[in-house]
PDB file of C-alpha atoms and ligand atoms in Angstrom:
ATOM      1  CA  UNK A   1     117.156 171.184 130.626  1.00  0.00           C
ATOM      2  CA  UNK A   2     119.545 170.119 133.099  1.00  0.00           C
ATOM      3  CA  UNK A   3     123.416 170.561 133.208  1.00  0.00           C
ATOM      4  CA  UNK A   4     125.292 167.515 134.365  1.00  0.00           C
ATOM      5  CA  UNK A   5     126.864 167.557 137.601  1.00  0.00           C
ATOM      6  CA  UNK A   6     130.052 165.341 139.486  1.00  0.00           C
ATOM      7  CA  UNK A   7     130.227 165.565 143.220  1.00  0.00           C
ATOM      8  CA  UNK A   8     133.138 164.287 144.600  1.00  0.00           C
ATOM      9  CA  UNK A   9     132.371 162.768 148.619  1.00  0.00           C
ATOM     10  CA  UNK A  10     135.673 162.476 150.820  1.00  0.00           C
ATOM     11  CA  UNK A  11     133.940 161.203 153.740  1.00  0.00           C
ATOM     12  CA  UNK A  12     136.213 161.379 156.515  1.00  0.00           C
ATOM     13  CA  UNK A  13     139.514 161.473 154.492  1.00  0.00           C
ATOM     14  CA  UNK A  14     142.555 162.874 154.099  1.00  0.00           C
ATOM     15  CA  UNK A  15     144.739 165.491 155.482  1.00  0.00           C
ATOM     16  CA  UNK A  16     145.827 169.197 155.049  1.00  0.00           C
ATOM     17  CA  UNK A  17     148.565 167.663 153.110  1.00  0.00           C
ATOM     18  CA  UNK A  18     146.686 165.503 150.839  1.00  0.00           C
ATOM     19  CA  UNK A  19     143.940 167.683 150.148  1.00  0.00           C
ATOM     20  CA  UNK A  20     146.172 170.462 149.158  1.00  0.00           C
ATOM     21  CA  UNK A  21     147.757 167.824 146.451  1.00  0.00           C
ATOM     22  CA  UNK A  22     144.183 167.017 145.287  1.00  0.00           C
ATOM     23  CA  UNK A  23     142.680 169.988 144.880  1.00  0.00           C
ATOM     24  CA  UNK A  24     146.374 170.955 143.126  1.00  0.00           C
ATOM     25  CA  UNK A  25     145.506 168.057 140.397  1.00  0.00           C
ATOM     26  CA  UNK A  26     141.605 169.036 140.065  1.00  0.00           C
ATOM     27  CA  UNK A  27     142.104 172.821 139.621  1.00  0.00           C
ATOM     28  CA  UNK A  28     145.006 171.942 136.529  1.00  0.00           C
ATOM     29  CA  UNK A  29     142.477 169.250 135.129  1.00  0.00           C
ATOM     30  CA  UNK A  30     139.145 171.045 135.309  1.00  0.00           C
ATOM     31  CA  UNK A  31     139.751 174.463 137.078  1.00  0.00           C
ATOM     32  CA  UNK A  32     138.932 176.375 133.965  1.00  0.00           C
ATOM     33  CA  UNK A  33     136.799 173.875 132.321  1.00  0.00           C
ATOM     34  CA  UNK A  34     133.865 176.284 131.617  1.00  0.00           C
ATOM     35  CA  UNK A  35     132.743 173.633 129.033  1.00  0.00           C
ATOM     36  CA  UNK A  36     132.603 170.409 131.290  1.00  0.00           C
ATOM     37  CA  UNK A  37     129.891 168.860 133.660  1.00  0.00           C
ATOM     38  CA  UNK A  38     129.768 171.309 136.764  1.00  0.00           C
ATOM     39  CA  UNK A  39     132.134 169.900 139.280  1.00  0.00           C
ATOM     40  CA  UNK A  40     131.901 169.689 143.180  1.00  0.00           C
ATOM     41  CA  UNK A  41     134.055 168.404 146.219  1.00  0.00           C
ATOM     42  CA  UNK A  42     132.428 167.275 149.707  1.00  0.00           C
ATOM     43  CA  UNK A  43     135.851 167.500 151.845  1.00  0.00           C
ATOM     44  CA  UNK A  44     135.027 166.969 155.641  1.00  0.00           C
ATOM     45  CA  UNK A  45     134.263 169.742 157.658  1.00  0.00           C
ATOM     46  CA  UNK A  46     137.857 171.302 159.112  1.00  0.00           C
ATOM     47  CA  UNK A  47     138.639 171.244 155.267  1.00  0.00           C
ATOM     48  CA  UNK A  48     135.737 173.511 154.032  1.00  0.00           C
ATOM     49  CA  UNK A  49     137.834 176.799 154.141  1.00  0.00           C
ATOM     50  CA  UNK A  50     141.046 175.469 152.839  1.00  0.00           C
ATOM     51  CA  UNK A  51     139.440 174.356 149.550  1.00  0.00           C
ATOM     52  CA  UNK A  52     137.240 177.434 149.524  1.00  0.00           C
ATOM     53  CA  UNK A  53     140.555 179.487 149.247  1.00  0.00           C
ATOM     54  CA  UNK A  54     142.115 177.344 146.942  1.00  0.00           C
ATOM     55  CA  UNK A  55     139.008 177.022 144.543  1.00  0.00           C
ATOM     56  CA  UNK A  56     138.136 180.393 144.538  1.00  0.00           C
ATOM     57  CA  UNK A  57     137.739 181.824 141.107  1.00  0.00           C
ATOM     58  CA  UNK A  58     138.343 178.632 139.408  1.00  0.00           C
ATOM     59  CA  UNK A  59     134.846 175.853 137.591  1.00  0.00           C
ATOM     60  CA  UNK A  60     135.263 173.970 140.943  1.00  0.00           C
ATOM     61  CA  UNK A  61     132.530 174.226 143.806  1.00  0.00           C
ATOM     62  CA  UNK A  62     132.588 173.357 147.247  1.00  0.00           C
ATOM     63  CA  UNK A  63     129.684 170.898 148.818  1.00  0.00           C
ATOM     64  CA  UNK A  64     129.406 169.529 153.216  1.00  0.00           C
ATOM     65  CA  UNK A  65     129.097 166.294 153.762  1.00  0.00           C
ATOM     66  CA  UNK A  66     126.429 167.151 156.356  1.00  0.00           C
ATOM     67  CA  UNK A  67     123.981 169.943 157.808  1.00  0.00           C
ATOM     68  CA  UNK A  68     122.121 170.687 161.530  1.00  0.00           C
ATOM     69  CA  UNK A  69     118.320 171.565 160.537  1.00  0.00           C
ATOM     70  CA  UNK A  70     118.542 174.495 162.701  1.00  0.00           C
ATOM     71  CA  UNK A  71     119.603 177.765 162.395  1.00  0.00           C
ATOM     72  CA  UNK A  72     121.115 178.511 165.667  1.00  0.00           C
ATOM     73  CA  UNK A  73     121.032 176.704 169.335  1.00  0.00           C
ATOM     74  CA  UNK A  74     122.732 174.397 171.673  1.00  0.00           C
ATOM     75  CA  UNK A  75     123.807 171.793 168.995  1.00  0.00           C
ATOM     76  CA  UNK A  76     127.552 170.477 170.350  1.00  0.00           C
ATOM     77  CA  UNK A  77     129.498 169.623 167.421  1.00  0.00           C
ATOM     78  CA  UNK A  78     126.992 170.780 164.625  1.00  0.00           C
ATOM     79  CA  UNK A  79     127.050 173.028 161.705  1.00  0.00           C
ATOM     80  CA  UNK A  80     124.579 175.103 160.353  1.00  0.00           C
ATOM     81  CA  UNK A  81     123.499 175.827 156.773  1.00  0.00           C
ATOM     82  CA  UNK A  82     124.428 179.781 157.370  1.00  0.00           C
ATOM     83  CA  UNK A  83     127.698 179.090 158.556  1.00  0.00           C
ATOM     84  CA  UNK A  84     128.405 176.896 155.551  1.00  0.00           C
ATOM     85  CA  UNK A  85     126.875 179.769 153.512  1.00  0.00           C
ATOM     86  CA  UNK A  86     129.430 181.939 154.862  1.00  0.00           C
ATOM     87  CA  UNK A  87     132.108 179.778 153.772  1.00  0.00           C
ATOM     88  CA  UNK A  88     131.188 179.519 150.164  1.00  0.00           C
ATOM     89  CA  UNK A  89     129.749 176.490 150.306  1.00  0.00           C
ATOM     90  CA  UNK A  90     127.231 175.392 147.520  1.00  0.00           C
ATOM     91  CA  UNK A  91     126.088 172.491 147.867  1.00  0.00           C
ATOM     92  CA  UNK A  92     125.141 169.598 151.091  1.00  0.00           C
ATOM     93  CA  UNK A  93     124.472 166.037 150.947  1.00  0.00           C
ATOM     94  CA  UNK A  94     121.650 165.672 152.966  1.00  0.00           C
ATOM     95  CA  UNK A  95     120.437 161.997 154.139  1.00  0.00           C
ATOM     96  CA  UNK A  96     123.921 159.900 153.076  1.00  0.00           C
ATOM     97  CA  UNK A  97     123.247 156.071 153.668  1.00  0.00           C
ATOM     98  CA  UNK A  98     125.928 155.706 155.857  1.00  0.00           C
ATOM     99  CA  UNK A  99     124.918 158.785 158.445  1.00  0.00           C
ATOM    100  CA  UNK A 100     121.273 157.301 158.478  1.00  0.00           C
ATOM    101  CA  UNK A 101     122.842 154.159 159.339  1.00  0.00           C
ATOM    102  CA  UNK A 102     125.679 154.973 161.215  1.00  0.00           C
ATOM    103  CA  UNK A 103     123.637 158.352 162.969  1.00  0.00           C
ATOM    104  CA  UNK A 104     120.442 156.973 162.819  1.00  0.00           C
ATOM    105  CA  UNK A 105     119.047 160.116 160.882  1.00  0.00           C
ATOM    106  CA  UNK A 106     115.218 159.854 159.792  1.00  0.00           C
ATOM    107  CA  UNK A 107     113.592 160.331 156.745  1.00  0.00           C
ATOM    108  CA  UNK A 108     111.970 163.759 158.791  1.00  0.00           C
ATOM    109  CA  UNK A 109     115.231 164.736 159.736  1.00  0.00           C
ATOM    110  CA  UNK A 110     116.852 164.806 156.290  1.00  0.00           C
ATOM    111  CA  UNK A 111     113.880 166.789 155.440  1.00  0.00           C
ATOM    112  CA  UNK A 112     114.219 169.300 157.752  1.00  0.00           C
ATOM    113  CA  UNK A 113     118.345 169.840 156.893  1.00  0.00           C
ATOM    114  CA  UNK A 114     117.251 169.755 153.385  1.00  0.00           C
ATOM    115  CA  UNK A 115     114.825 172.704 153.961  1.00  0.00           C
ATOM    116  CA  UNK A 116     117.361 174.126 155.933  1.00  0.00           C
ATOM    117  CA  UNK A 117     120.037 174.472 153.168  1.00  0.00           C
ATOM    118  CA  UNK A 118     117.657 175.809 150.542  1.00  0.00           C
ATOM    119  CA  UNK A 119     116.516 178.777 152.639  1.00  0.00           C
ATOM    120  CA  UNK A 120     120.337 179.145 153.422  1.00  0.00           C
ATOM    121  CA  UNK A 121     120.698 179.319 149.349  1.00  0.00           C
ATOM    122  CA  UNK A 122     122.657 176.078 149.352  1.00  0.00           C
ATOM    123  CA  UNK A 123     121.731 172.968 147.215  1.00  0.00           C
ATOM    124  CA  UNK A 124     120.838 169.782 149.363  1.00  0.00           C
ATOM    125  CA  UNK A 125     122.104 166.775 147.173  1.00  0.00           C
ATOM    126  CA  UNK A 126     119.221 164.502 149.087  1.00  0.00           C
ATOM    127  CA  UNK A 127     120.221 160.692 148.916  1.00  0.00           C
ATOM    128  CA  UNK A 128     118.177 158.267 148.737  1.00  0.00           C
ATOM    129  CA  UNK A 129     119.119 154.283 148.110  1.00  0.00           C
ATOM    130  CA  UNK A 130     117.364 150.491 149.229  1.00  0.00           C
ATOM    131  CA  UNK A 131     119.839 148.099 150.850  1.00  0.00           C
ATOM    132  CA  UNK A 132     119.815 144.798 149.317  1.00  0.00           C
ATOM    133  CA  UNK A 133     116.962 143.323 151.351  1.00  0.00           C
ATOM    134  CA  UNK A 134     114.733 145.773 150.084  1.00  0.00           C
ATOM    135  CA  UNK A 135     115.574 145.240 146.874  1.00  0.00           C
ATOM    136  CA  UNK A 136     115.181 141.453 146.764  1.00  0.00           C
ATOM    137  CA  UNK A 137     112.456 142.223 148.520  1.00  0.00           C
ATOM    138  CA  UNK A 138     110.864 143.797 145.690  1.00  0.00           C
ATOM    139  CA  UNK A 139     110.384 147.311 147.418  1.00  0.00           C
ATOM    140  CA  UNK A 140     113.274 149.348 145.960  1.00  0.00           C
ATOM    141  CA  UNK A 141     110.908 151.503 144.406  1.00  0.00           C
ATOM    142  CA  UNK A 142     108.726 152.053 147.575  1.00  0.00           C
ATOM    143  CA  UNK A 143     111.737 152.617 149.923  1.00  0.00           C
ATOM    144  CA  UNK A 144     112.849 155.244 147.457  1.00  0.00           C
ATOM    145  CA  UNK A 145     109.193 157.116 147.083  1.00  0.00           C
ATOM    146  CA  UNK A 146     109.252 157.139 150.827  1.00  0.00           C
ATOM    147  CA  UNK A 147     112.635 158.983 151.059  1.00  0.00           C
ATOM    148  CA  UNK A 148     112.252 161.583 148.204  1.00  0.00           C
ATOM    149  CA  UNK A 149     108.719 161.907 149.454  1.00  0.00           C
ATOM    150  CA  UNK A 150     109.264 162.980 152.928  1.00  0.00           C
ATOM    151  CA  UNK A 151     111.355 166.120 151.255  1.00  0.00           C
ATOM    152  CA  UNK A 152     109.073 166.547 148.452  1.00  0.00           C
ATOM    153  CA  UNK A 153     106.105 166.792 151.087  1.00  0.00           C
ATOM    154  CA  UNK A 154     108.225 169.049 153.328  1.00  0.00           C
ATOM    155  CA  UNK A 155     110.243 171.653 151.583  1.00  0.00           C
ATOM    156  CA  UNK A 156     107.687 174.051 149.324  1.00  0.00           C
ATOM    157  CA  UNK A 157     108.359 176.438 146.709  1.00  0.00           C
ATOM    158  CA  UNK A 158     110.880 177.390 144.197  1.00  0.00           C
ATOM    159  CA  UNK A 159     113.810 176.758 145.786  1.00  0.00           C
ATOM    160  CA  UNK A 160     113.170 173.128 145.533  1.00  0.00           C
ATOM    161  CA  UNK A 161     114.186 173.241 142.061  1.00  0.00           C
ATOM    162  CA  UNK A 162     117.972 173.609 143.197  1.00  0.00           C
ATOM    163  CA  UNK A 163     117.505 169.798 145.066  1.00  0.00           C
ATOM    164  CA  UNK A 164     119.962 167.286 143.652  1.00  0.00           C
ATOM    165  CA  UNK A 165     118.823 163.835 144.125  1.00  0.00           C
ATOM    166  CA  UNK A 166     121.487 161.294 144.468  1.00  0.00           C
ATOM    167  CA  UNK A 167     120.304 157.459 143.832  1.00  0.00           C
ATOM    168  CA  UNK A 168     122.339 155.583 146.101  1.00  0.00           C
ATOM    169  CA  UNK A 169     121.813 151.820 146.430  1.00  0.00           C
ATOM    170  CA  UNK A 170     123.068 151.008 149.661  1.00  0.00           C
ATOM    171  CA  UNK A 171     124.667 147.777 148.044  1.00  0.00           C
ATOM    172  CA  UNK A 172     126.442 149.766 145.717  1.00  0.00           C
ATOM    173  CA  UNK A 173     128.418 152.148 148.244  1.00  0.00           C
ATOM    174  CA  UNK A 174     131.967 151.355 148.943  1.00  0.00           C
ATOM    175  CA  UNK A 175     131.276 147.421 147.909  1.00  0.00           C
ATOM    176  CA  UNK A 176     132.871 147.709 143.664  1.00  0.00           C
ATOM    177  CA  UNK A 177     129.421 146.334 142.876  1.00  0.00           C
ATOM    178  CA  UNK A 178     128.089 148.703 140.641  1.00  0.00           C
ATOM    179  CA  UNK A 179     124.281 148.890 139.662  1.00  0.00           C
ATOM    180  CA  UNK A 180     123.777 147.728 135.665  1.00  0.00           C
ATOM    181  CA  UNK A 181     123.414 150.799 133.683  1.00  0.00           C
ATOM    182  CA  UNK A 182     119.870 149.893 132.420  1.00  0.00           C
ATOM    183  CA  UNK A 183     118.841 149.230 136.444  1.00  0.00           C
ATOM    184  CA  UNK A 184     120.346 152.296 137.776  1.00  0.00           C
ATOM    185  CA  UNK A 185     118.241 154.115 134.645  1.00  0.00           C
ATOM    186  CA  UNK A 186     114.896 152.247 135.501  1.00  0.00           C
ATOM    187  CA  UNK A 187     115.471 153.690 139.157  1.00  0.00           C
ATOM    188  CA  UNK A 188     115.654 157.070 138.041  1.00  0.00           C
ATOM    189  CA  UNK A 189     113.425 157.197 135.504  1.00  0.00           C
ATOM    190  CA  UNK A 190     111.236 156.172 138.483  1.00  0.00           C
ATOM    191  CA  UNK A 191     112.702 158.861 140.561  1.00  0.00           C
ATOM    192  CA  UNK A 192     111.272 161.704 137.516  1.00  0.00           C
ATOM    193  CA  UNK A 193     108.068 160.074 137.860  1.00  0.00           C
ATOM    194  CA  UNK A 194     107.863 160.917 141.661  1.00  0.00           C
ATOM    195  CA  UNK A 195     109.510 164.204 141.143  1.00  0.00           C
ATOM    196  CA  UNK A 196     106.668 164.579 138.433  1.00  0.00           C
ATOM    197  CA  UNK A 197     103.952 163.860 140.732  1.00  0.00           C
ATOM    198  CA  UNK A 198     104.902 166.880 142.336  1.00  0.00           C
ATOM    199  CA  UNK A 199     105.829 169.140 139.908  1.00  0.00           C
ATOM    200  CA  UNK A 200     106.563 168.779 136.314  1.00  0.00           C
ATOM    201  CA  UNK A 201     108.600 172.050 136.411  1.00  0.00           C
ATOM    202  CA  UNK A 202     110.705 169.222 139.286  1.00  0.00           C
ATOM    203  CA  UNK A 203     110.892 166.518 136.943  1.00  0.00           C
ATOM    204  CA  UNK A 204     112.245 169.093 134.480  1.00  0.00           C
ATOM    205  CA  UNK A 205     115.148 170.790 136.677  1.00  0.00           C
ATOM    206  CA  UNK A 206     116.052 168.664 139.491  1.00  0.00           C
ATOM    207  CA  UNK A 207     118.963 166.205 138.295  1.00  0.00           C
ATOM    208  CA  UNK A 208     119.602 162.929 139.401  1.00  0.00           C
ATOM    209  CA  UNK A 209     122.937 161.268 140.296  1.00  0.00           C
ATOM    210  CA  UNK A 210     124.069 157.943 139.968  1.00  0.00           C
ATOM    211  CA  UNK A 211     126.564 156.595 143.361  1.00  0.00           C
ATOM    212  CA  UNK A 212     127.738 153.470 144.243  1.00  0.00           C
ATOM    213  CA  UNK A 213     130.985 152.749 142.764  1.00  0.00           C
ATOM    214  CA  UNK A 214     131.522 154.628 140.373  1.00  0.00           C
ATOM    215  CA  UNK A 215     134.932 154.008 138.512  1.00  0.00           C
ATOM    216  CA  UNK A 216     136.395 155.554 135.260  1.00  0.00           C
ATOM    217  CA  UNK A 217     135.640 152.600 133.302  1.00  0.00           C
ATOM    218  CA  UNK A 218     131.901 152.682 134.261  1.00  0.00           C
ATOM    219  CA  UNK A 219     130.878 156.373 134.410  1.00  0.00           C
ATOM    220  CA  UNK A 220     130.878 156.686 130.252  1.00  0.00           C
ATOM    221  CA  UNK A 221     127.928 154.112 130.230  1.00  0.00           C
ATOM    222  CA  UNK A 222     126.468 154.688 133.194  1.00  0.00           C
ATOM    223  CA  UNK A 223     126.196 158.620 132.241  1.00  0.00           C
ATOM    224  CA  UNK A 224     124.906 158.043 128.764  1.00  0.00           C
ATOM    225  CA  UNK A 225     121.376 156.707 130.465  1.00  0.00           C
ATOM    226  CA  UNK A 226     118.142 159.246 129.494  1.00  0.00           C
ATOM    227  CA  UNK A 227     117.460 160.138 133.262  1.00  0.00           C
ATOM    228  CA  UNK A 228     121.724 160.100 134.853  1.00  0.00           C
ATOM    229  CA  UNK A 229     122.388 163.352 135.594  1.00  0.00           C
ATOM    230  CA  UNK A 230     125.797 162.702 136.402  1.00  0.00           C
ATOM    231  CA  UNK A 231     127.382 161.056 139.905  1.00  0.00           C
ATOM    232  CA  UNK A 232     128.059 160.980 143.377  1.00  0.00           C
ATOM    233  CA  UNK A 233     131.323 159.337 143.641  1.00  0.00           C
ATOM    234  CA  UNK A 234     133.091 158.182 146.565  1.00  0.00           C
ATOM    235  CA  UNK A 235     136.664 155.765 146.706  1.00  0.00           C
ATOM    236  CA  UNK A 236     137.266 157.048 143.410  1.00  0.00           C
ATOM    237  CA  UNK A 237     137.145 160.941 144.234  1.00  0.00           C
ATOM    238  CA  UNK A 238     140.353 160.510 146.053  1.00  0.00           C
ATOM    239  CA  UNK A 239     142.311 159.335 143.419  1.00  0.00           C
ATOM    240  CA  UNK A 240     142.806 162.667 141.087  1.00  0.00           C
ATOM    241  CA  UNK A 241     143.320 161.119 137.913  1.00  0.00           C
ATOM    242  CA  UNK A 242     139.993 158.635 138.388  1.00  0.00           C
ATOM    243  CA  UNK A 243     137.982 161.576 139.333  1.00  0.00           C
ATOM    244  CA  UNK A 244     139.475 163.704 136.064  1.00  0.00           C
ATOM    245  CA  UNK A 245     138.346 161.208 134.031  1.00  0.00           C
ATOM    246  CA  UNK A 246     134.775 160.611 135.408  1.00  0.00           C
ATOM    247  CA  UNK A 247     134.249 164.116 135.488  1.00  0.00           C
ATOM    248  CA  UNK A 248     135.587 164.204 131.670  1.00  0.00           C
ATOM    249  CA  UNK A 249     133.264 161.244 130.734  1.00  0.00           C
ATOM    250  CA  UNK A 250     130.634 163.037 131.713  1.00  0.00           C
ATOM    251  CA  UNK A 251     131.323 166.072 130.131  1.00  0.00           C
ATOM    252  CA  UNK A 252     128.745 168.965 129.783  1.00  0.00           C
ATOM    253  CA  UNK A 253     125.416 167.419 128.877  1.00  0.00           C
ATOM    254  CA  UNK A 254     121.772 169.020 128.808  1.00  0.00           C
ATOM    255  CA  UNK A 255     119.185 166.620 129.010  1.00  0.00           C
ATOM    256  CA  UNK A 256     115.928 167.331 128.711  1.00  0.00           C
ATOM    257  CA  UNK A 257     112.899 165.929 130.021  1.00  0.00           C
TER     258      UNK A 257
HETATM  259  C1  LIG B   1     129.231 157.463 148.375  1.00  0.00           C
HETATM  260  O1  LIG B   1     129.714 157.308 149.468  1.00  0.00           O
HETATM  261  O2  LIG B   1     128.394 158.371 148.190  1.00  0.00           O
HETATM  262  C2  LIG B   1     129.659 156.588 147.296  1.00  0.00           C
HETATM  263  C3  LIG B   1     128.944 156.548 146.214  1.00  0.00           C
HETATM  264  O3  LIG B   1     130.766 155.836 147.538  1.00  0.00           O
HETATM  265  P1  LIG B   1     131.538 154.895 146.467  1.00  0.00           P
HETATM  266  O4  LIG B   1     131.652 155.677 145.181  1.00  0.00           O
HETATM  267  O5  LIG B   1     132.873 154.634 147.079  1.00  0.00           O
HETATM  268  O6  LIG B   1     130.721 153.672 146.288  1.00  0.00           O
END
């Protein structure tokens, strides 16, 4: 069974100020919402500790936008997964469209930063999405296997069960254009086929998000899909009472498999 799950992805927004406000809104909303879909905020890097403090205690966890796959070394301007450990943090997206795009990361590199975070005890949220191309293209499915694959393939043991994968068509993110309910099902019922492969004890535990604009009025129907775990949202995380409400129209679920 599998307990839903809204991550929340600031990319490179806000400020002490507006954070502060945010995270004010989210911990009146869902702070002690013990009964609701397990709740997480990706706040860029300098804002880690600040919303560790203010989320201590309270039904609210605290994700990185990004990982270094190394423990230690002469990495300018890179984090490791200990150090994020240190700061409470529980979760890391690990392969985001836009930094394999805009940083050029590989499918080996994601990997390795996903392998890095479980032995760290933190919970890569892995992303993996086809651009439109591929999709018209009629490889969606194969672009997807390759991504989850090269984790699957590289990260062993028990620990894997903590992955989150986040389906994340690249057409989707940031564009209002949000994958049909039924498609963004088909992809991840495809997803726990490949996680299956593996494991079934995967297919049972790991849980799959839905991102790409994700919006109050969609989440309801997108969430009520078999194999939608919950979301990764973007735009919409900024904007306290959207988020509330995508994180209430989720609600606690436990799916099975
Ligand atoms: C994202 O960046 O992970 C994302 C899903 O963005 P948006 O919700 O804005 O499409």
């Amino acid at each position: 069974m599998r307990r839903s799950l809204v991550a929340g992805n600031w990319k490179m927004h806000g400020s002490g100020a507006t954070i502060t406000g945010l995270l004010h809104s989210l911990v009146q909303a869902l702070g002690n919402e013990q009964d609701g879909a397990e709740v997480v905020v990706c706040p860029p890097a300098p804002y880690l500790s600040l919303c560790q403090q203010m989320l201590q205690g309270r039904a609210i966890a605290v994700g990185a936008q990004n990982v270094h796959a190394q423990a230690s070394g002469a990495f300018t301007g890179d984090v490791s997964a200990a150090m994020l450990a240190e700061f409470g943090v529980r979760y890391v997206i690990a392969g985001h469209s836009e930094r394999r795009r805009y940083a050029g990361e590989t499918d080996a590199e994601v990997a390795q930063k996903c392998e890095a975070a479980l032995l760290a005890g933190i919970a890569p949220i892995v992303c993996v999405g086809e651009t439109l191309e591929e999709r018209e293209a009629g490889r969606a499915d194969a672009v997807v296997a390759r991504q989850l694959g090269a984790v699957l393939d590289h990260c062993e043991g028990e620990a894997l069960g903590r992955l989150v994968v986040a389906y994340e068509p690249v057409w989707a993110i940031g564009t209002g254009r949000t994958a049909e309910p039924e498609q963004a099902q088909a992809m991840h019922a495809f997803i726990r086929r490949v996680l299956c492969d593996a494991s079934a004890a995967l297919a049972e535990t790991v849980r799959i998000l839905y991102g790409g604009s994700v919006m109050a009025e969609n989440a309801a129907q997108l969430f009520a899909q078999q194999d939608i775990d919950g979301g990764l949202v973007g735009g919409a995380s900024l904007k306290p009472e959207e988020f509330i409400s995508i994180c209430k129209s989720v609600g606690r679920q436990w799916k099975p498999w």
